C-alpha cells in the first residue's frame, strides 16, 4: 500500500512547459520585459509558495452496474469505468496536489494593485506548478508500481469529459487526511479552493504487459517528466492546461473602421473602476470598433477566460455591442454575449455541465444598461468579481462592466485625440 504526504516537493518547472502555458512555442525567445516577468514569477514562488502532494492507494475498488466505487463510495464516470475495466485495474491511487493558497492570494493582490502583467505571469506559473505536481505524483506512482510488478494508468479527474464536476466533493472526502484538512476544500460549484489544486485518480493494474500495452492505458505520452526511468513510450502530445487565467496576449485582429466626427457627451474624467493600464491594453488588443454610415458604432470584445475548476480550461466569448451615434449620446441599442466561433472550452464550466441550455439562456437574457447612455457604466455599482468563468451572476456582471468600460475608454480616447488636432 502506498501513502505519502510531501510538503516540500520539487517545483523546478521546465521552461518549455511554462512557455506552453503562457501560449508561446517551445523555441520562443522571451523579449526583455516578458523575461523579467517570467523570472520574477519563478523567484517569487520559490521564496513564498507552499506546494504539497498527498497520495493514498486503496484496494477497495469495485466495478459493477455501470459504475465504479472506491471504499464504498460510488462514482458515475463512464470514461473512468471503461479505463478501469479495459486495464483490469484492481486498485486506485487517489491524489490531491496544490500549489498552495499563497500564489492565489498574491495574484489577487497584484490585480488590486493594478499590475495585470505580474498577475498574469504569476497565475500561469501557479498553473505550471499544479501540472508539475500531478506529473511528479504520477512518476512516484510509476516507480512504486514498477517495483511491485504493476503499472499505473493515466490520471483522470472530476470535471474532465464524462466525469461530473460534482464528484469533487466525494473524492476529496475520500482523499483528505487530517494533516491537510485545512489546506483544501470544495465549493458548492465544484471549484477547488485554493483554485491552483487538482484531485485525481490513477488506476493500478497487474495485467498490462509492458511490451504490448495499449497506448491509451499508459500515462507516458502525456507525461513531460524527461528523466523518468519507467517511460514506456515517448512524450508525444501537449496536454490541456491544468489551470489558466484570463489571457492578456494579443489576438492581432482589431478591425479599424471609419472614425466618427460627431461631438458626444462621453465623460472624459476617467472615473473607471478598472485600472488604466488594463483599459489601454484591452482596448488595443481585444476590442474591435466599426463606425457605420449612420454614425452608429459596432463593437466586438473578445473575452478570454478559464473555468474556475476542471483544469482551468481556457475559453473565449465574444461580446457584441451596438451604440447609437455620438450625437445621440452613444445609447446602447443592442448587446449580446456568446462563445466565440469554434470555442469548446466553455462547455467545461460547472454550470454548463449541469445545464447547458439554462446557462446559455441566462447569458443571452442578461443585457445590463440596454437603452442607457454608455456613460452610465461609470455610475454602475457592481461587485468586484474577477473569476474567469460565467457560472455566477455577479461574475457575469463584472465582465459586462469590464467590456463596457473598455468600449467607453476607447471612444473617449479617440475623441481626445481628435480634439487635440
GROMACS .gro file of C-alpha atoms in nm:
model
  421
    1UNK     CA    1   0.000   0.000   0.000
    2UNK     CA    2   0.122   0.349  -0.083
    3UNK     CA    3   0.052   0.665   0.116
    4UNK     CA    4   0.257   0.981   0.111
    5UNK     CA    5   0.240   1.345   0.207
    6UNK     CA    6   0.511   1.569   0.065
    7UNK     CA    7   0.500   1.930   0.181
    8UNK     CA    8   0.828   2.021   0.010
    9UNK     CA    9   0.802   1.873  -0.340
   10UNK     CA   10   1.034   1.982  -0.617
   11UNK     CA   11   0.886   2.267  -0.823
   12UNK     CA   12   1.158   2.316  -1.081
   13UNK     CA   13   0.925   2.393  -1.372
   14UNK     CA   14   1.067   2.317  -1.716
   15UNK     CA   15   1.098   2.630  -1.928
   16UNK     CA   16   0.920   2.481  -2.229
   17UNK     CA   17   0.623   2.374  -2.014
   18UNK     CA   18   0.595   2.726  -1.873
   19UNK     CA   19   0.611   2.869  -2.225
   20UNK     CA   20   0.337   2.630  -2.337
   21UNK     CA   21   0.101   2.752  -2.067
   22UNK     CA   22   0.186   3.113  -2.149
   23UNK     CA   23   0.083   3.040  -2.508
   24UNK     CA   24   0.431   3.059  -2.663
   25UNK     CA   25   0.602   2.798  -2.885
   26UNK     CA   26   0.885   2.599  -2.728
   27UNK     CA   27   1.162   2.781  -2.917
   28UNK     CA   28   1.022   3.128  -2.844
   29UNK     CA   29   1.272   3.374  -2.701
   30UNK     CA   30   1.119   3.599  -2.437
   31UNK     CA   31   1.156   3.972  -2.504
   32UNK     CA   32   1.320   4.164  -2.221
   33UNK     CA   33   1.001   4.256  -2.032
   34UNK     CA   34   0.850   3.907  -2.060
   35UNK     CA   35   1.179   3.751  -1.949
   36UNK     CA   36   1.181   3.979  -1.647
   37UNK     CA   37   0.823   3.886  -1.556
   38UNK     CA   38   0.878   3.512  -1.606
   39UNK     CA   39   1.189   3.515  -1.387
   40UNK     CA   40   1.015   3.726  -1.124
   41UNK     CA   41   0.721   3.483  -1.101
   42UNK     CA   42   0.958   3.186  -1.068
   43UNK     CA   43   1.161   3.358  -0.796
   44UNK     CA   44   0.855   3.479  -0.604
   45UNK     CA   45   0.708   3.130  -0.595
   46UNK     CA   46   1.040   2.973  -0.492
   47UNK     CA   47   1.052   3.208  -0.194
   48UNK     CA   48   0.683   3.213  -0.097
   49UNK     CA   49   0.499   2.915  -0.245
   50UNK     CA   50   0.389   2.623  -0.026
   51UNK     CA   51   0.310   2.333  -0.262
   52UNK     CA   52   0.215   1.986  -0.145
   53UNK     CA   53   0.127   1.639  -0.274
   54UNK     CA   54  -0.087   1.379  -0.100
   55UNK     CA   55  -0.147   1.030  -0.239
   56UNK     CA   56  -0.314   0.721  -0.098
   57UNK     CA   57  -0.376   0.382  -0.252
   58UNK     CA   58  -0.699   0.193  -0.198
   59UNK     CA   59  -0.763  -0.168  -0.297
   60UNK     CA   60  -1.133  -0.127  -0.225
   61UNK     CA   61  -1.225  -0.080  -0.590
   62UNK     CA   62  -1.550  -0.227  -0.720
   63UNK     CA   63  -1.681  -0.214  -1.076
   64UNK     CA   64  -2.045  -0.311  -1.121
   65UNK     CA   65  -2.383  -0.193  -1.253
   66UNK     CA   66  -2.227   0.064  -1.485
   67UNK     CA   67  -2.046   0.241  -1.202
   68UNK     CA   68  -1.728   0.212  -1.001
   69UNK     CA   69  -1.688   0.265  -0.630
   70UNK     CA   70  -1.394   0.346  -0.406
   71UNK     CA   71  -1.422   0.232  -0.044
   72UNK     CA   72  -1.797   0.201  -0.092
   73UNK     CA   73  -1.846   0.549  -0.244
   74UNK     CA   74  -1.998   0.533  -0.593
   75UNK     CA   75  -1.884   0.741  -0.891
   76UNK     CA   76  -2.063   0.764  -1.225
   77UNK     CA   77  -1.786   0.843  -1.477
   78UNK     CA   78  -1.823   0.615  -1.777
   79UNK     CA   79  -1.480   0.723  -1.902
   80UNK     CA   80  -1.303   0.610  -1.586
   81UNK     CA   81  -1.517   0.298  -1.567
   82UNK     CA   82  -1.415   0.197  -1.920
   83UNK     CA   83  -1.048   0.266  -1.846
   84UNK     CA   84  -1.050   0.059  -1.528
   85UNK     CA   85  -1.229  -0.228  -1.699
   86UNK     CA   86  -1.003  -0.229  -2.004
   87UNK     CA   87  -0.691  -0.244  -1.788
   88UNK     CA   88  -0.844  -0.489  -1.538
   89UNK     CA   89  -0.746  -0.248  -1.263
   90UNK     CA   90  -0.757  -0.386  -0.910
   91UNK     CA   91  -0.671  -0.068  -0.716
   92UNK     CA   92  -0.664   0.310  -0.741
   93UNK     CA   93  -0.424   0.574  -0.614
   94UNK     CA   94  -0.617   0.884  -0.509
   95UNK     CA   95  -0.418   1.205  -0.533
   96UNK     CA   96  -0.456   1.568  -0.428
   97UNK     CA   97  -0.200   1.832  -0.526
   98UNK     CA   98  -0.190   2.205  -0.468
   99UNK     CA   99   0.036   2.500  -0.542
  100UNK     CA  100  -0.087   2.645  -0.212
  101UNK     CA  101  -0.304   2.942  -0.127
  102UNK     CA  102  -0.015   3.192  -0.124
  103UNK     CA  103   0.005   3.209  -0.504
  104UNK     CA  104  -0.366   3.282  -0.541
  105UNK     CA  105  -0.360   3.546  -0.268
  106UNK     CA  106  -0.059   3.722  -0.419
  107UNK     CA  107  -0.217   3.721  -0.766
  108UNK     CA  108  -0.531   3.884  -0.630
  109UNK     CA  109  -0.317   4.146  -0.456
  110UNK     CA  110  -0.136   4.221  -0.783
  111UNK     CA  111  -0.468   4.269  -0.963
  112UNK     CA  112  -0.589   4.513  -0.700
  113UNK     CA  113  -0.256   4.696  -0.722
  114UNK     CA  114  -0.317   4.750  -1.096
  115UNK     CA  115  -0.037   4.516  -1.207
  116UNK     CA  116  -0.206   4.297  -1.473
  117UNK     CA  117   0.120   4.174  -1.627
  118UNK     CA  118   0.263   4.048  -1.298
  119UNK     CA  119  -0.079   3.899  -1.218
  120UNK     CA  120  -0.083   3.706  -1.544
  121UNK     CA  121   0.267   3.561  -1.519
  122UNK     CA  122   0.223   3.454  -1.157
  123UNK     CA  123  -0.116   3.294  -1.227
  124UNK     CA  124   0.033   3.096  -1.513
  125UNK     CA  125   0.333   2.994  -1.304
  126UNK     CA  126   0.093   2.861  -1.041
  127UNK     CA  127  -0.078   2.661  -1.316
  128UNK     CA  128   0.258   2.519  -1.423
  129UNK     CA  129   0.326   2.415  -1.063
  130UNK     CA  130  -0.001   2.219  -1.047
  131UNK     CA  131   0.080   2.036  -1.371
  132UNK     CA  132   0.430   1.962  -1.243
  133UNK     CA  133   0.295   1.825  -0.915
  134UNK     CA  134   0.046   1.587  -1.075
  135UNK     CA  135   0.322   1.471  -1.310
  136UNK     CA  136   0.553   1.414  -1.014
  137UNK     CA  137   0.280   1.223  -0.831
  138UNK     CA  138   0.236   1.001  -1.136
  139UNK     CA  139   0.612   0.941  -1.157
  140UNK     CA  140   0.622   0.831  -0.794
  141UNK     CA  141   0.329   0.602  -0.860
  142UNK     CA  142   0.508   0.454  -1.161
  143UNK     CA  143   0.820   0.388  -0.953
  144UNK     CA  144   0.621   0.216  -0.681
  145UNK     CA  145   0.420   0.011  -0.932
  146UNK     CA  146   0.731  -0.096  -1.124
  147UNK     CA  147   0.891  -0.229  -0.807
  148UNK     CA  148   0.578  -0.429  -0.732
  149UNK     CA  149   0.517  -0.577  -1.078
  150UNK     CA  150   0.229  -0.344  -1.161
  151UNK     CA  151   0.158  -0.043  -1.382
  152UNK     CA  152  -0.013   0.294  -1.339
  153UNK     CA  153  -0.288   0.420  -1.569
  154UNK     CA  154  -0.323   0.784  -1.682
  155UNK     CA  155  -0.474   1.011  -1.420
  156UNK     CA  156  -0.831   1.135  -1.452
  157UNK     CA  157  -1.020   1.400  -1.255
  158UNK     CA  158  -1.377   1.514  -1.186
  159UNK     CA  159  -1.466   1.781  -1.440
  160UNK     CA  160  -1.281   1.607  -1.722
  161UNK     CA  161  -1.506   1.490  -2.008
  162UNK     CA  162  -1.753   1.225  -1.888
  163UNK     CA  163  -1.687   1.282  -1.519
  164UNK     CA  164  -1.922   1.520  -1.338
  165UNK     CA  165  -1.758   1.805  -1.152
  166UNK     CA  166  -1.995   1.737  -0.861
  167UNK     CA  167  -1.791   1.426  -0.778
  168UNK     CA  168  -1.513   1.652  -0.648
  169UNK     CA  169  -1.696   1.653  -0.314
  170UNK     CA  170  -1.697   1.275  -0.279
  171UNK     CA  171  -1.341   1.231  -0.400
  172UNK     CA  172  -1.199   1.491  -0.162
  173UNK     CA  173  -1.388   1.332   0.127
  174UNK     CA  174  -1.209   1.004   0.047
  175UNK     CA  175  -0.868   1.161  -0.009
  176UNK     CA  176  -0.838   1.423   0.261
  177UNK     CA  177  -0.637   1.319   0.568
  178UNK     CA  178  -0.626   1.517   0.891
  179UNK     CA  179  -0.287   1.664   0.804
  180UNK     CA  180  -0.421   1.862   0.506
  181UNK     CA  181  -0.781   1.905   0.618
  182UNK     CA  182  -0.746   2.283   0.635
  183UNK     CA  183  -0.543   2.315   0.315
  184UNK     CA  184  -0.810   2.241   0.054
  185UNK     CA  185  -1.188   2.241   0.018
  186UNK     CA  186  -1.455   2.210  -0.249
  187UNK     CA  187  -1.701   2.494  -0.301
  188UNK     CA  188  -2.066   2.434  -0.384
  189UNK     CA  189  -1.994   2.481  -0.756
  190UNK     CA  190  -1.731   2.207  -0.753
  191UNK     CA  191  -1.445   2.456  -0.767
  192UNK     CA  192  -1.144   2.378  -0.551
  193UNK     CA  193  -1.003   2.628  -0.308
  194UNK     CA  194  -0.717   2.707  -0.348
  195UNK     CA  195  -0.800   2.703  -0.718
  196UNK     CA  196  -0.442   2.603  -0.805
  197UNK     CA  197  -0.521   2.248  -0.693
  198UNK     CA  198  -0.624   1.921  -0.852
  199UNK     CA  199  -0.786   1.596  -0.740
  200UNK     CA  200  -0.721   1.285  -0.948
  201UNK     CA  201  -0.723   0.907  -0.955
  202UNK     CA  202  -0.462   0.677  -1.107
  203UNK     CA  203  -0.577   0.323  -1.180
  204UNK     CA  204  -0.340   0.040  -1.082
  205UNK     CA  205  -0.324  -0.291  -1.269
  206UNK     CA  206  -0.127  -0.614  -1.268
  207UNK     CA  207  -0.245  -0.711  -1.618
  208UNK     CA  208  -0.060  -0.477  -1.854
  209UNK     CA  209   0.224  -0.639  -2.046
  210UNK     CA  210   0.484  -0.365  -2.081
  211UNK     CA  211   0.575  -0.470  -2.434
  212UNK     CA  212   0.220  -0.473  -2.568
  213UNK     CA  213   0.040  -0.208  -2.362
  214UNK     CA  214  -0.235  -0.022  -2.546
  215UNK     CA  215  -0.122   0.340  -2.554
  216UNK     CA  216  -0.447   0.470  -2.410
  217UNK     CA  217  -0.368   0.271  -2.094
  218UNK     CA  218  -0.030   0.437  -2.044
  219UNK     CA  219   0.032   0.784  -1.897
  220UNK     CA  220   0.368   0.826  -2.074
  221UNK     CA  221   0.254   1.009  -2.387
  222UNK     CA  222   0.108   1.293  -2.182
  223UNK     CA  223   0.380   1.293  -1.913
  224UNK     CA  224   0.652   1.556  -1.956
  225UNK     CA  225   0.898   1.418  -1.698
  226UNK     CA  226   1.209   1.386  -1.912
  227UNK     CA  227   1.430   1.177  -1.684
  228UNK     CA  228   1.173   0.910  -1.595
  229UNK     CA  229   1.337   0.566  -1.600
  230UNK     CA  230   0.997   0.396  -1.622
  231UNK     CA  231   0.890   0.556  -1.950
  232UNK     CA  232   0.740   0.307  -2.197
  233UNK     CA  233   0.660   0.539  -2.490
  234UNK     CA  234   0.785   0.891  -2.574
  235UNK     CA  235   0.617   1.211  -2.460
  236UNK     CA  236   0.415   1.280  -2.773
  237UNK     CA  237   0.143   1.537  -2.719
  238UNK     CA  238   0.076   1.857  -2.535
  239UNK     CA  239  -0.172   1.840  -2.250
  240UNK     CA  240  -0.461   2.067  -2.182
  241UNK     CA  241  -0.378   2.342  -1.938
  242UNK     CA  242  -0.432   2.235  -1.581
  243UNK     CA  243  -0.505   2.587  -1.474
  244UNK     CA  244  -0.519   2.913  -1.653
  245UNK     CA  245  -0.634   3.265  -1.616
  246UNK     CA  246  -0.765   3.547  -1.833
  247UNK     CA  247  -0.509   3.571  -2.112
  248UNK     CA  248  -0.352   3.908  -2.173
  249UNK     CA  249  -0.194   3.812  -2.505
  250UNK     CA  250  -0.286   3.999  -2.826
  251UNK     CA  251  -0.509   3.847  -3.090
  252UNK     CA  252  -0.388   4.087  -3.354
  253UNK     CA  253  -0.722   4.106  -3.534
  254UNK     CA  254  -0.850   4.452  -3.440
  255UNK     CA  255  -1.090   4.590  -3.702
  256UNK     CA  256  -1.037   4.953  -3.798
  257UNK     CA  257  -1.347   5.136  -3.906
  258UNK     CA  258  -1.409   5.495  -4.002
  259UNK     CA  259  -1.372   5.744  -3.719
  260UNK     CA  260  -1.675   5.934  -3.603
  261UNK     CA  261  -1.650   6.312  -3.621
  262UNK     CA  262  -1.960   6.388  -3.416
  263UNK     CA  263  -1.927   6.551  -3.076
  264UNK     CA  264  -2.064   6.334  -2.797
  265UNK     CA  265  -2.129   6.372  -2.429
  266UNK     CA  266  -1.890   6.096  -2.324
  267UNK     CA  267  -1.749   6.165  -1.980
  268UNK     CA  268  -1.373   6.202  -2.019
  269UNK     CA  269  -1.290   6.235  -1.649
  270UNK     CA  270  -1.173   5.872  -1.633
  271UNK     CA  271  -1.393   5.755  -1.346
  272UNK     CA  272  -1.324   5.392  -1.431
  273UNK     CA  273  -1.331   5.101  -1.189
  274UNK     CA  274  -1.065   4.923  -1.397
  275UNK     CA  275  -0.707   5.043  -1.388
  276UNK     CA  276  -0.594   5.248  -1.686
  277UNK     CA  277  -0.312   5.011  -1.783
  278UNK     CA  278  -0.562   4.729  -1.829
  279UNK     CA  279  -0.801   4.957  -2.020
  280UNK     CA  280  -0.521   5.061  -2.254
  281UNK     CA  281  -0.409   4.704  -2.311
  282UNK     CA  282  -0.755   4.558  -2.366
  283UNK     CA  283  -0.878   4.841  -2.588
  284UNK     CA  284  -0.570   4.790  -2.804
  285UNK     CA  285  -0.564   4.411  -2.813
  286UNK     CA  286  -0.920   4.286  -2.754
  287UNK     CA  287  -1.154   4.548  -2.892
  288UNK     CA  288  -1.273   4.591  -3.249
  289UNK     CA  289  -1.470   4.904  -3.341
  290UNK     CA  290  -1.652   4.987  -3.661
  291UNK     CA  291  -1.836   5.313  -3.728
  292UNK     CA  292  -2.121   5.267  -3.975
  293UNK     CA  293  -2.257   5.511  -4.231
  294UNK     CA  294  -2.529   5.631  -3.992
  295UNK     CA  295  -2.254   5.702  -3.733
  296UNK     CA  296  -2.368   5.422  -3.506
  297UNK     CA  297  -2.087   5.212  -3.361
  298UNK     CA  298  -2.046   4.836  -3.365
  299UNK     CA  299  -1.808   4.693  -3.107
  300UNK     CA  300  -1.680   4.343  -3.051
  301UNK     CA  301  -1.480   4.250  -2.744
  302UNK     CA  302  -1.308   3.911  -2.730
  303UNK     CA  303  -1.303   3.788  -2.371
  304UNK     CA  304  -1.053   3.513  -2.291
  305UNK     CA  305  -1.107   3.337  -1.961
  306UNK     CA  306  -1.085   2.998  -1.794
  307UNK     CA  307  -1.308   2.768  -1.599
  308UNK     CA  308  -1.266   2.802  -1.223
  309UNK     CA  309  -1.221   2.429  -1.183
  310UNK     CA  310  -1.196   2.140  -1.427
  311UNK     CA  311  -0.829   2.210  -1.502
  312UNK     CA  312  -0.887   2.576  -1.573
  313UNK     CA  313  -0.994   2.511  -1.931
  314UNK     CA  314  -0.940   2.817  -2.150
  315UNK     CA  315  -1.235   2.956  -2.344
  316UNK     CA  316  -1.332   3.268  -2.536
  317UNK     CA  317  -1.657   3.464  -2.554
  318UNK     CA  318  -1.748   3.742  -2.795
  319UNK     CA  319  -1.933   4.045  -2.663
  320UNK     CA  320  -2.116   4.242  -2.934
  321UNK     CA  321  -2.244   4.592  -2.855
  322UNK     CA  322  -2.417   4.838  -3.089
  323UNK     CA  323  -2.423   5.204  -2.990
  324UNK     CA  324  -2.623   5.490  -3.131
  325UNK     CA  325  -2.427   5.778  -3.281
  326UNK     CA  326  -2.224   6.019  -3.072
  327UNK     CA  327  -2.490   6.284  -3.131
  328UNK     CA  328  -2.737   6.052  -2.955
  329UNK     CA  329  -2.505   6.003  -2.659
  330UNK     CA  330  -2.388   5.657  -2.765
  331UNK     CA  331  -2.703   5.498  -2.632
  332UNK     CA  332  -2.672   5.120  -2.605
  333UNK     CA  333  -2.919   4.980  -2.860
  334UNK     CA  334  -2.809   4.616  -2.882
  335UNK     CA  335  -2.586   4.380  -2.685
  336UNK     CA  336  -2.514   4.009  -2.682
  337UNK     CA  337  -2.266   3.759  -2.544
  338UNK     CA  338  -2.191   3.412  -2.679
  339UNK     CA  339  -1.899   3.169  -2.715
  340UNK     CA  340  -1.652   3.270  -2.984
  341UNK     CA  341  -1.681   3.070  -3.308
  342UNK     CA  342  -1.510   2.735  -3.271
  343UNK     CA  343  -1.466   2.762  -2.894
  344UNK     CA  344  -1.511   2.439  -2.697
  345UNK     CA  345  -1.366   2.531  -2.358
  346UNK     CA  346  -1.687   2.696  -2.234
  347UNK     CA  347  -1.853   2.354  -2.224
  348UNK     CA  348  -1.637   2.266  -1.921
  349UNK     CA  349  -1.781   2.537  -1.694
  350UNK     CA  350  -1.956   2.385  -1.392
  351UNK     CA  351  -2.294   2.542  -1.467
  352UNK     CA  352  -2.270   2.449  -1.835
  353UNK     CA  353  -2.210   2.088  -1.737
  354UNK     CA  354  -2.510   2.100  -1.503
  355UNK     CA  355  -2.744   2.258  -1.758
  356UNK     CA  356  -2.603   2.397  -2.080
  357UNK     CA  357  -2.937   2.526  -2.209
  358UNK     CA  358  -3.018   2.707  -1.885
  359UNK     CA  359  -2.681   2.882  -1.868
  360UNK     CA  360  -2.695   2.981  -2.235
  361UNK     CA  361  -3.041   3.129  -2.184
  362UNK     CA  362  -2.934   3.325  -1.876
  363UNK     CA  363  -2.632   3.469  -2.056
  364UNK     CA  364  -2.843   3.558  -2.361
  365UNK     CA  365  -3.104   3.736  -2.147
  366UNK     CA  366  -2.861   3.947  -1.946
  367UNK     CA  367  -2.833   4.287  -2.113
  368UNK     CA  368  -2.732   4.534  -1.841
  369UNK     CA  369  -2.771   4.905  -1.926
  370UNK     CA  370  -2.951   4.830  -2.253
  371UNK     CA  371  -3.118   5.154  -2.366
  372UNK     CA  372  -2.893   5.368  -2.145
  373UNK     CA  373  -2.613   5.601  -2.244
  374UNK     CA  374  -2.269   5.441  -2.242
  375UNK     CA  375  -2.177   5.695  -1.973
  376UNK     CA  376  -2.394   5.505  -1.727
  377UNK     CA  377  -2.133   5.232  -1.694
  378UNK     CA  378  -1.922   5.479  -1.495
  379UNK     CA  379  -2.203   5.508  -1.238
  380UNK     CA  380  -2.292   5.139  -1.232
  381UNK     CA  381  -2.230   4.994  -0.885
  382UNK     CA  382  -2.140   4.629  -0.917
  383UNK     CA  383  -1.946   4.383  -0.706
  384UNK     CA  384  -1.583   4.312  -0.789
  385UNK     CA  385  -1.566   3.950  -0.906
  386UNK     CA  386  -1.273   3.872  -1.138
  387UNK     CA  387  -1.346   3.499  -1.164
  388UNK     CA  388  -1.273   3.374  -1.516
  389UNK     CA  389  -1.592   3.172  -1.563
  390UNK     CA  390  -1.959   3.263  -1.626
  391UNK     CA  391  -2.120   3.039  -1.363
  392UNK     CA  392  -2.248   3.306  -1.123
  393UNK     CA  393  -2.441   3.627  -1.191
  394UNK     CA  394  -2.202   3.858  -1.007
  395UNK     CA  395  -1.912   3.739  -1.222
  396UNK     CA  396  -2.112   3.790  -1.543
  397UNK     CA  397  -2.200   4.146  -1.434
  398UNK     CA  398  -1.833   4.212  -1.364
  399UNK     CA  399  -1.746   4.105  -1.719
  400UNK     CA  400  -2.016   4.321  -1.878
  401UNK     CA  401  -1.886   4.615  -1.676
  402UNK     CA  402  -1.534   4.543  -1.797
  403UNK     CA  403  -1.649   4.527  -2.160
  404UNK     CA  404  -1.850   4.848  -2.147
  405UNK     CA  405  -1.573   5.038  -1.967
  406UNK     CA  406  -1.319   4.930  -2.231
  407UNK     CA  407  -1.552   5.049  -2.509
  408UNK     CA  408  -1.613   5.377  -2.327
  409UNK     CA  409  -1.242   5.428  -2.273
  410UNK     CA  410  -1.155   5.360  -2.638
  411UNK     CA  411  -1.418   5.601  -2.771
  412UNK     CA  412  -1.331   5.871  -2.517
  413UNK     CA  413  -0.961   5.846  -2.600
  414UNK     CA  414  -1.039   5.869  -2.970
  415UNK     CA  415  -1.235   6.189  -2.908
  416UNK     CA  416  -0.948   6.331  -2.705
  417UNK     CA  417  -0.704   6.265  -2.987
  418UNK     CA  418  -0.930   6.423  -3.248
  419UNK     CA  419  -0.998   6.728  -3.035
  420UNK     CA  420  -0.626   6.777  -2.980
  421UNK     CA  421  -0.565   6.810  -3.354
   0.00000   0.00000   0.00000
